[in-house]
Short mmCIF file of C-alpha atoms in Angstrom, two decimals:
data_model
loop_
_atom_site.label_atom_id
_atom_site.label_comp_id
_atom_site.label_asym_id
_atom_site.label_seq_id
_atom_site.Cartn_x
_atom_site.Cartn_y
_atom_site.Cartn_z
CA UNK C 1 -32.21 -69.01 22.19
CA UNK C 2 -31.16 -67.75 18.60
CA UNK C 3 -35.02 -66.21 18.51
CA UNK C 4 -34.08 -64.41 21.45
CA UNK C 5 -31.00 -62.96 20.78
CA UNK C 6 -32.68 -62.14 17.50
CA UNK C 7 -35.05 -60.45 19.66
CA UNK C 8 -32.33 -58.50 21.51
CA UNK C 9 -30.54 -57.07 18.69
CA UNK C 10 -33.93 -55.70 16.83
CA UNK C 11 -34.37 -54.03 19.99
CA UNK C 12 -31.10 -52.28 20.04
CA UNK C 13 -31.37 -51.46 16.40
CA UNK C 14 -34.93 -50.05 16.69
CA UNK C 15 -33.16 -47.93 20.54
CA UNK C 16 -30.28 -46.47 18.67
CA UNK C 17 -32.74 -45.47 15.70
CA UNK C 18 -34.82 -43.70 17.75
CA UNK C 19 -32.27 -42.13 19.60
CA UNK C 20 -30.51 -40.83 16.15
CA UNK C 21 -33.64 -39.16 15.07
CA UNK C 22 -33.95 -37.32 18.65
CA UNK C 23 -30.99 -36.15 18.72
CA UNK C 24 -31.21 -34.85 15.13
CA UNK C 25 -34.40 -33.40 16.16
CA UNK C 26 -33.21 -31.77 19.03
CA UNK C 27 -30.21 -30.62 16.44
CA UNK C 28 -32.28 -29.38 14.07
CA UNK C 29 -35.09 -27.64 16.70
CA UNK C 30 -32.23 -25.16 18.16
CA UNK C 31 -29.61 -24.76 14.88
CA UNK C 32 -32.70 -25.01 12.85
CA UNK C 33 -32.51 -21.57 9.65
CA UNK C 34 -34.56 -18.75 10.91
CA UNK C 35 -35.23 -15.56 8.57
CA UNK C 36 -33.33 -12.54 7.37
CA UNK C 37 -31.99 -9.60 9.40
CA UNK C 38 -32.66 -6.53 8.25
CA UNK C 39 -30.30 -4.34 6.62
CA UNK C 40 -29.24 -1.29 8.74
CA UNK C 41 -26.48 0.10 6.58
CA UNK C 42 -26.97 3.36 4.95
CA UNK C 43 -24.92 6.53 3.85
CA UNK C 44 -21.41 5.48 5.06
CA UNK C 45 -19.54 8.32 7.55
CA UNK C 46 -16.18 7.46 6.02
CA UNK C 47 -15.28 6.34 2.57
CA UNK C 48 -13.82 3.31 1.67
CA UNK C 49 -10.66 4.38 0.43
CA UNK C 50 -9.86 5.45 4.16
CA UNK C 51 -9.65 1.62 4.84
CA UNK C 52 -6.17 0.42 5.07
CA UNK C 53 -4.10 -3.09 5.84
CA UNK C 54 -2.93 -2.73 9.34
CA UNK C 55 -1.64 -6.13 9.17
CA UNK C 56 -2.26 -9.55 7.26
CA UNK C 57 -2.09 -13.25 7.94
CA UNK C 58 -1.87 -16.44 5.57
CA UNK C 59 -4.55 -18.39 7.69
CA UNK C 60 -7.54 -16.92 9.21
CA UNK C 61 -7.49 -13.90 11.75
CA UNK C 62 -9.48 -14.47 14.90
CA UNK C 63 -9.12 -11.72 17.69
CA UNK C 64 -7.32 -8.48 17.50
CA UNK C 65 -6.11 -5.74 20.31
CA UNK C 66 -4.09 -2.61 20.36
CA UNK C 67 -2.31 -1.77 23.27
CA UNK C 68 -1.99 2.08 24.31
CA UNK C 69 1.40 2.44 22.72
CA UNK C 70 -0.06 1.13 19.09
CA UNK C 71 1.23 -2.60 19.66
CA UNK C 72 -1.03 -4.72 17.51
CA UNK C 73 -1.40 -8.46 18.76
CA UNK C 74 -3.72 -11.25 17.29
CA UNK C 75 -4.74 -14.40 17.55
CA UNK C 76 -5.74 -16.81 14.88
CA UNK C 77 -8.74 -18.53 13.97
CA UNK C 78 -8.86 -22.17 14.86
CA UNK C 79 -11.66 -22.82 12.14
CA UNK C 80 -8.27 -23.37 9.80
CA UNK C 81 -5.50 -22.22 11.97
CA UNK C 82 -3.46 -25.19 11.30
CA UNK C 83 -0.07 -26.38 13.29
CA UNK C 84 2.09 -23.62 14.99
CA UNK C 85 1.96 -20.63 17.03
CA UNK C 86 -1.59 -18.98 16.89
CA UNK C 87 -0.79 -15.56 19.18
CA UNK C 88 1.40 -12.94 17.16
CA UNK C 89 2.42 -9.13 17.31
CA UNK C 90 2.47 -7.25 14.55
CA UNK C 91 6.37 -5.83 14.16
CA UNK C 92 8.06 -4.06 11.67
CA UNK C 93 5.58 -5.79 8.78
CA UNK C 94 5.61 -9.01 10.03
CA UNK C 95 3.92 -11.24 12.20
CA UNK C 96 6.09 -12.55 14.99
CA UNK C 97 4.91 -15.83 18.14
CA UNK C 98 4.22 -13.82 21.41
CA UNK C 99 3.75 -16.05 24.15
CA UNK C 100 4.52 -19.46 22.69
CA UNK C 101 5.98 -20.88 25.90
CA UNK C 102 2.40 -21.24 27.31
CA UNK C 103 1.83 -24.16 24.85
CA UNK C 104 -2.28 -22.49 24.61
CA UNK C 105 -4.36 -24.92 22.27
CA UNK C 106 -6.82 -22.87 20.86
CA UNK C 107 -6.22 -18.90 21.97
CA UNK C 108 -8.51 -16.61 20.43
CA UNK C 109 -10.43 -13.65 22.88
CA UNK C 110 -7.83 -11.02 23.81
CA UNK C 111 -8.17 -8.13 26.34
CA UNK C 112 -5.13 -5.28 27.64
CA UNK C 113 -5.41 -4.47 31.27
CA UNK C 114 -3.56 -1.45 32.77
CA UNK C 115 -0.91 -3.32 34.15
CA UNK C 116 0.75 -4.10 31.28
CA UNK C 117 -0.50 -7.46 30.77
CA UNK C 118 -2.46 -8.85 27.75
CA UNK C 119 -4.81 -11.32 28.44
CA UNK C 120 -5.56 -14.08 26.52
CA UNK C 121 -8.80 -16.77 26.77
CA UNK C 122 -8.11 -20.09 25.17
CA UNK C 123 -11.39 -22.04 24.66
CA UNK C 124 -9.73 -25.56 24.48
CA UNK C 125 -11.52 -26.70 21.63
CA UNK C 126 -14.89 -26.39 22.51
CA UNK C 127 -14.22 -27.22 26.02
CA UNK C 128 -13.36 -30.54 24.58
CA UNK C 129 -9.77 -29.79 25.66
CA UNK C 130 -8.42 -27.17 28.96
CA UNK C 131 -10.27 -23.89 28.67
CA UNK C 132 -8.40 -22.02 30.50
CA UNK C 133 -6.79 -18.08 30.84
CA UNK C 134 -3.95 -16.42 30.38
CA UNK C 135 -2.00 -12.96 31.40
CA UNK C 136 1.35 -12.22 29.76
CA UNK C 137 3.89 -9.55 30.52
CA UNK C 138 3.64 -6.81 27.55
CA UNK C 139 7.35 -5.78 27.90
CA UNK C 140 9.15 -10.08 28.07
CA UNK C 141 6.33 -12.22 26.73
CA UNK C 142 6.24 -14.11 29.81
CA UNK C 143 3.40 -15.84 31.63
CA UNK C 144 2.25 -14.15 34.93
CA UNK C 145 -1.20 -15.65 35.47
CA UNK C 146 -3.43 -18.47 34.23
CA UNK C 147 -6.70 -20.07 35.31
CA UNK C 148 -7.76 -23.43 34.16
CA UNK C 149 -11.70 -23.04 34.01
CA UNK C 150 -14.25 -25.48 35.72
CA UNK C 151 -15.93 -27.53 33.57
CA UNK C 152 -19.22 -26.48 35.36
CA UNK C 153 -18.09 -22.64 33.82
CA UNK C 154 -16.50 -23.74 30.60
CA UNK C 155 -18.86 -27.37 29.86
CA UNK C 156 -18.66 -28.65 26.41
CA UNK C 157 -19.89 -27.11 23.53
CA UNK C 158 -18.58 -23.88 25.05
CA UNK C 159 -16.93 -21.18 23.09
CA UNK C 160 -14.99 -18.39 24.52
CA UNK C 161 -15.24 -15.84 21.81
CA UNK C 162 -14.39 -12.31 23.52
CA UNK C 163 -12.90 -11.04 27.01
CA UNK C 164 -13.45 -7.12 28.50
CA UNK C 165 -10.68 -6.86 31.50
CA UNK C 166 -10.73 -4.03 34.01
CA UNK C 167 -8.25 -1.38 34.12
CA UNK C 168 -6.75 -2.47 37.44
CA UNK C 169 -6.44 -6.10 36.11
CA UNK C 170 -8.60 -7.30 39.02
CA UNK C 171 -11.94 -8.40 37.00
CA UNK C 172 -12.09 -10.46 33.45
CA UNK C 173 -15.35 -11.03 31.59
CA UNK C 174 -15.87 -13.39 29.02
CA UNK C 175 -18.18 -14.31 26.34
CA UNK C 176 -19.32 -17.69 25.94
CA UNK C 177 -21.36 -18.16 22.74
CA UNK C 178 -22.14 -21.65 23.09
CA UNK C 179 -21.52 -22.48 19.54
CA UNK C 180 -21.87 -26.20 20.38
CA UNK C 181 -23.82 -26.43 23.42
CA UNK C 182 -26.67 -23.71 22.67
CA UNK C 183 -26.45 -21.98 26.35
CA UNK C 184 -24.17 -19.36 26.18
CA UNK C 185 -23.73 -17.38 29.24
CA UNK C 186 -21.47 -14.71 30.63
CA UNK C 187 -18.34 -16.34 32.44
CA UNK C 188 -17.05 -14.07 35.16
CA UNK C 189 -13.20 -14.54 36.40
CA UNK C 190 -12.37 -12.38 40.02
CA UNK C 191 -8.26 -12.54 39.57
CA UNK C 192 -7.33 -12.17 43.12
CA UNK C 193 -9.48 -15.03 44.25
CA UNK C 194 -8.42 -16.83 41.34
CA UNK C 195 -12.85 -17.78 41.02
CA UNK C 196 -14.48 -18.30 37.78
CA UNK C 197 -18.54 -18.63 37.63
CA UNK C 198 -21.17 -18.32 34.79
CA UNK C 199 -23.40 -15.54 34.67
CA UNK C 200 -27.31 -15.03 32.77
CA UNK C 201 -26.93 -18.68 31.58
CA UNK C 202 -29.77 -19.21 28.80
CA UNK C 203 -30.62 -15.38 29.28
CA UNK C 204 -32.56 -14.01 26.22
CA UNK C 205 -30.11 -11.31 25.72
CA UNK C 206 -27.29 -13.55 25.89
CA UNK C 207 -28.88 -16.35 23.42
CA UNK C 208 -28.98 -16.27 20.11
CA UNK C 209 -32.07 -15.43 18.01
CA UNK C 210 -33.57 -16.92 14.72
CA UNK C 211 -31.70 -15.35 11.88
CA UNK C 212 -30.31 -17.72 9.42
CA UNK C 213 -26.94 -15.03 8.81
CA UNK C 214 -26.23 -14.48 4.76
CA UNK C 215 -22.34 -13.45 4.21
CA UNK C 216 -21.46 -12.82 1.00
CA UNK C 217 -21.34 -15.75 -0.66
CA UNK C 218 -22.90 -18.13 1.68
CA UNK C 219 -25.19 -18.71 3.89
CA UNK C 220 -23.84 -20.08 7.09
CA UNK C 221 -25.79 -22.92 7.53
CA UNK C 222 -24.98 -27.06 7.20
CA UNK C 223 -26.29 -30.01 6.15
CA UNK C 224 -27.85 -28.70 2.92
CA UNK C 225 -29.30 -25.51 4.91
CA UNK C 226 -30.79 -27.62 7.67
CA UNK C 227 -28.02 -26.46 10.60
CA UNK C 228 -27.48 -22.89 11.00
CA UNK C 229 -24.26 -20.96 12.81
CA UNK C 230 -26.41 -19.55 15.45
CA UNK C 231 -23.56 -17.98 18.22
CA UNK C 232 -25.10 -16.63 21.53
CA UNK C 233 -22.92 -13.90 23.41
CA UNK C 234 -19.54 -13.15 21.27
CA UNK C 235 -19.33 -9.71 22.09
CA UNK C 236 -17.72 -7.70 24.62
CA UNK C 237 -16.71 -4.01 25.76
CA UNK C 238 -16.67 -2.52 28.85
CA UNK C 239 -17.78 1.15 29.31
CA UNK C 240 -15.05 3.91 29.52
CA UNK C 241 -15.32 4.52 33.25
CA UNK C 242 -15.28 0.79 33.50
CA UNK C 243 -19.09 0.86 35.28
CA UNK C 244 -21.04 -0.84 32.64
CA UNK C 245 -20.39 -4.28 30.50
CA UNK C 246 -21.78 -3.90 27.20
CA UNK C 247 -22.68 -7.50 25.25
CA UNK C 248 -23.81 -8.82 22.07
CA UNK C 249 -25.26 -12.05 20.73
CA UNK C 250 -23.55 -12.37 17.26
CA UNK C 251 -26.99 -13.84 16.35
CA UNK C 252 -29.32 -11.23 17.56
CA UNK C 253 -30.92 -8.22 16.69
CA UNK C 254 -29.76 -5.92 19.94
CA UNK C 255 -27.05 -4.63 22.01
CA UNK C 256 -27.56 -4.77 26.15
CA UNK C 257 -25.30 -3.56 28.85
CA UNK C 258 -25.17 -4.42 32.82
CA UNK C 259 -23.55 -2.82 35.62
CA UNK C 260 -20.36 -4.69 36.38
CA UNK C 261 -21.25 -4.34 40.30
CA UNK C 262 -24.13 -7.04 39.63
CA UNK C 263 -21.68 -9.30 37.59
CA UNK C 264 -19.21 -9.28 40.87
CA UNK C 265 -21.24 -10.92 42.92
CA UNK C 266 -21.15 -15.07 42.40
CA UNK C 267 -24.34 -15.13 44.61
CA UNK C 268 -26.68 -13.11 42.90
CA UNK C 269 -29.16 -15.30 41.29
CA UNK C 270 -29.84 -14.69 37.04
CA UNK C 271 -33.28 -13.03 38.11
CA UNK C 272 -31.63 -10.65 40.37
CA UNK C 273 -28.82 -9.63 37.73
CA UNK C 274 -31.21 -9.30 35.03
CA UNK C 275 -33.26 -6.27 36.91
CA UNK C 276 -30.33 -4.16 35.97
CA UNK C 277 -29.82 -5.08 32.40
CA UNK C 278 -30.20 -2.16 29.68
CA UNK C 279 -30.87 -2.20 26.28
CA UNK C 280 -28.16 -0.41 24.23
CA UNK C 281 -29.79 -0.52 20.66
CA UNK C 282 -30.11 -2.40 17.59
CA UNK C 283 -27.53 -3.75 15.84
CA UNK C 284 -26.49 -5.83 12.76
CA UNK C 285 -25.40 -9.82 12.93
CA UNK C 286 -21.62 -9.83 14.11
CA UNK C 287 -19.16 -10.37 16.54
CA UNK C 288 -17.70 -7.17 17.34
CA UNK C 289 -18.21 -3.94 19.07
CA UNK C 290 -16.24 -1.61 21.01
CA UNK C 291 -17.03 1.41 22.93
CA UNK C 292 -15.99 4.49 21.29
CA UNK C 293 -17.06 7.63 24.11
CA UNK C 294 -21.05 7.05 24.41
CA UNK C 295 -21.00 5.06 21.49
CA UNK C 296 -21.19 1.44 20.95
CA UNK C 297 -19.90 0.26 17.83
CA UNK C 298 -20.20 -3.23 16.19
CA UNK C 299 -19.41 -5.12 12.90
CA UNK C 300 -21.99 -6.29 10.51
CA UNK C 301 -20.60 -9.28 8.89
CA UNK C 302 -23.77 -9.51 6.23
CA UNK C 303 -22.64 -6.34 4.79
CA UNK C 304 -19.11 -5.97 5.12
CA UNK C 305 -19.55 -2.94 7.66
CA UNK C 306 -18.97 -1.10 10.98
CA UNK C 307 -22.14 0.47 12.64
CA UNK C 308 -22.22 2.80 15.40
CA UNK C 309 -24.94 2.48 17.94
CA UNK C 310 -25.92 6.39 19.54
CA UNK C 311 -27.56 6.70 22.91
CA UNK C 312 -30.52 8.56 21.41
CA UNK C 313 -30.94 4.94 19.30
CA UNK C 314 -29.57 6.43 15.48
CA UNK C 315 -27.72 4.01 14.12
CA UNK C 316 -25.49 4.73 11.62
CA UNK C 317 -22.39 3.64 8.98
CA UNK C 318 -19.30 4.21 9.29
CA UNK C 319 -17.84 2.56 7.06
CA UNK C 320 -18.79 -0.28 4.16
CA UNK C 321 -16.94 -2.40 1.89
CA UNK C 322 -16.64 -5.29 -0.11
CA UNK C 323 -13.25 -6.07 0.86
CA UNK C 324 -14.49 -6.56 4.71
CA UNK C 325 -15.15 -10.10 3.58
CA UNK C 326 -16.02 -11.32 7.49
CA UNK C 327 -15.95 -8.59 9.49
CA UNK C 328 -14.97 -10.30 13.31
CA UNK C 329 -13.58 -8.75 16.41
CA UNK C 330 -13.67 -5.23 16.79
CA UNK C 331 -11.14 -2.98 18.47
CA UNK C 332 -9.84 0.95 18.81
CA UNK C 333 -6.24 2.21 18.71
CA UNK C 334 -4.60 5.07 20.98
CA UNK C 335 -6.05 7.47 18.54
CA UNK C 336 -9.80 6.43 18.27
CA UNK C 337 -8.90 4.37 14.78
CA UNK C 338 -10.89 1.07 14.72
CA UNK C 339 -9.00 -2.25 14.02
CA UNK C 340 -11.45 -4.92 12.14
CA UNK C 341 -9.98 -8.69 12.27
CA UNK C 342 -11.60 -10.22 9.06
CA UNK C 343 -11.28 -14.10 9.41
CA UNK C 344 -13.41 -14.34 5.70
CA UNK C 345 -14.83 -17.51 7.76
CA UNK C 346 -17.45 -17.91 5.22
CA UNK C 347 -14.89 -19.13 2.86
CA UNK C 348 -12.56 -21.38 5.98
CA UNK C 349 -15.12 -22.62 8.17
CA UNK C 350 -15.64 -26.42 7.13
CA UNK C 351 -13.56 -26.18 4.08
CA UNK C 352 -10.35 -28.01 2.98
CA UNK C 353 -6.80 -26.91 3.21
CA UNK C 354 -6.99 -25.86 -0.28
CA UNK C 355 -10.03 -23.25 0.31
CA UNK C 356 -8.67 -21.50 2.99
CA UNK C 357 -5.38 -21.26 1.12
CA UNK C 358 -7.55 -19.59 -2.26
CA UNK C 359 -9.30 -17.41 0.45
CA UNK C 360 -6.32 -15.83 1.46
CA UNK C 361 -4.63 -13.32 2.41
CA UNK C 362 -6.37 -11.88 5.83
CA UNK C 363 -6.23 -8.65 6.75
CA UNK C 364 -6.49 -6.90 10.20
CA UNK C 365 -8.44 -3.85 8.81
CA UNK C 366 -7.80 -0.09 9.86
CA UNK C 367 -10.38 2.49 10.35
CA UNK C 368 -9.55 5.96 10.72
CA UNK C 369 -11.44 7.50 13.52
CA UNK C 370 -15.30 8.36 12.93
CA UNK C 371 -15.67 11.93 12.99
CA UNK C 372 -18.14 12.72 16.34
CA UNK C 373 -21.78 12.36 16.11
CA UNK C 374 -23.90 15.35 15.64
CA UNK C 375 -26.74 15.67 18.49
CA UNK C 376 -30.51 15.70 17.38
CA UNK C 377 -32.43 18.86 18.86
CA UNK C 378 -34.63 16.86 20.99
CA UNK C 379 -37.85 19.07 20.52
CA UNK C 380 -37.39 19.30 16.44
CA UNK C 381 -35.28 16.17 16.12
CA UNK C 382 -32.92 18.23 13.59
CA UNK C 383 -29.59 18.16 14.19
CA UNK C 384 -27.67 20.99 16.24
CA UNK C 385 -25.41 22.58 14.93
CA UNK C 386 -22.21 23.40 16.37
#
């Protein structure tokens, strides 16, 4: 009997070993360090004295929005966002709770409608917790509509990093990056039939690609280098007529956009979606772009820069600078000025109470307006002058 049970237990012991070092090799096969990006930046359209504090937190910044009128809301950055409220506005020089009544666990993707409502996706800790979304009245602060997700659209291991609403409020798009689970997807939300379902799950445009990402002053990787930060989709921005949804891997080497007629329909199959997808352009590793007229634009958090993306595929600087530590989430003002949230997440994510207090403060970044691209001749290729 003993000789049995002996028996049993070495079998256990030799189950769960095996089983460790599959899952550690299924860990390692899709976080696994890939190479280097390349480095896009170049002559910078704006200098970086133009760059100025908009606003500044004493714990990381996650997501940032500007409403028409110049409000400036944020979230926080639940990598080291610690107890409290973690949705502010930006009044008067100070950072004041908007929203707080909600009781959201980890808000961070933020989107403005045109019915004065800000929107607000909270990605319940990894979909450990309630994913779920949020509209609040602009003017009172109050709640006016939430949607708990599925866990079929929000499994674990999601992320929701970024949300693009329509003007009429009727439409939300979301970014899942699928820090955790490694199949990011699209996540589509239709608010008058109160429906949420996944779109272009495991896409290649949506997945992330092999880069191991260098910020300054790490390398985001774990586990001795082993484990790399390897986000799929983080990116959102719809067009200016609203037509097109333009979307970014942070990860990845290129910047796609889809019709948002394809994205409406829950029964159209990844295959069929895909037929419509366009390639926007190359872009640096980030998590932020915005559309800016024809333009796409979109942070490079290796280089402490903002890119923009032209249709006839330049891409060029517009601004760089040491003191965009993490460049994040991207977003414009009423007057075409671009609003940077820099979480410094190299220096937070993973690290004790004490780093992120040594790493602080962050800054919600302002960028004047890029002056307007020049158009290439396209017989000579020269540029035209006005």
């Amino acid at each position: 009997m003993l000789f049995r049970i002996r028996n049993f237990l070495g079998f256990l012991l030799s189950a769960a070993l095996v089983l460790v070092i599959l899952v550690a090799g299924l860990a390692w096969f899709l976080f696994r360090p890939g190479g280097l990006h390349a480095d896009l930046t170049g002559a910078p359209l704006l200098e970086g004295s133009t760059l100025e504090v908009a606003a500044v937190s004493d714990r990381p910044v996650g997501d940032v929005v500007v409403t028409p009128e110049g409000r400036l809301f944020f979230t926080l950055h639940p990598a080291a966002a610690g107890p409290g409220p973690r949705l502010f506005e930006w009044v008067d020089g100070a950072a004041r709770p908007f929203g707080a009544a909600a009781g959201l666990e980890t808000p961070f993707a933020l989107g403005i409608d045109g019915q004065n409502r800000i929107w607000v996706a909270d990605p319940g800790r990894l979909g450990l917790g309630t994913p779920r979304l949020v509209a609040f009245d602009l003017t009172t602060g109050a709640p006016l509509h939430e949607h708990t997700f599925p866990r079929g659209v929000t499994p674990w291991g999601s992320w929701l990093n970024d949300l693009a609403v329509s003007a009429d409020g009727n439409w939300v798009y979301l970014a899942d990056a699928g820090v955790a689970s490694h199949r990011a997807a699209l996540v589509v939300y239709n608010v008058r039939d109160r429906r949420s379902y996944r779109m272009l799950a495991g896409h290649e445009t949506v997945s992330p690609r092999d880069f191991l990402i260098r910020a300054p002053g790490r390398d985001m990787a774990l586990l001795g280098g082993q484990i790399a930060l390897k986000p799929g989709v983080a990116a959102l921005s719809l067009s200016e007529d609203g037509d097109w949804l333009h979307y970014a891997a942070a990860n990845h080497d290129t910047a796609y956009r889809i019709p948002v007629e394809g994205l409406q329909n829950p029964n159209f199959s990844t295959v069929r979606v895909a037929v419509d997808i366009q390639t926007v352009g190359t872009k640096p590793l980030g998590e932020g772009i915005a559309t800016a007229g024809a333009a796409l634009l979109a942070t490079d958090v290796e280089h402490g820069a903002v890119m923009r993306l032209l249709p006839d595929g330049r891409t060029q600087t517009v601004l760089r600078d040491d003191r965009l530590r993490w460049p994040g989430q991207l977003a414009t003002g009423p007057d075409g000025a671009l609003y940077v949230a820099d979480s410094a997440l190299q220096h937070v994510l993973l690290r004790d109470a004490g780093a992120v207090a040594a790493a602080a403060p962050f800054t919600i970044w302002r960028i004047p307006a890029p002056p307007p691209a020049v158009p290439l001749d396209p017989l000579t290729g020269r540029p035209v002058q006005p």
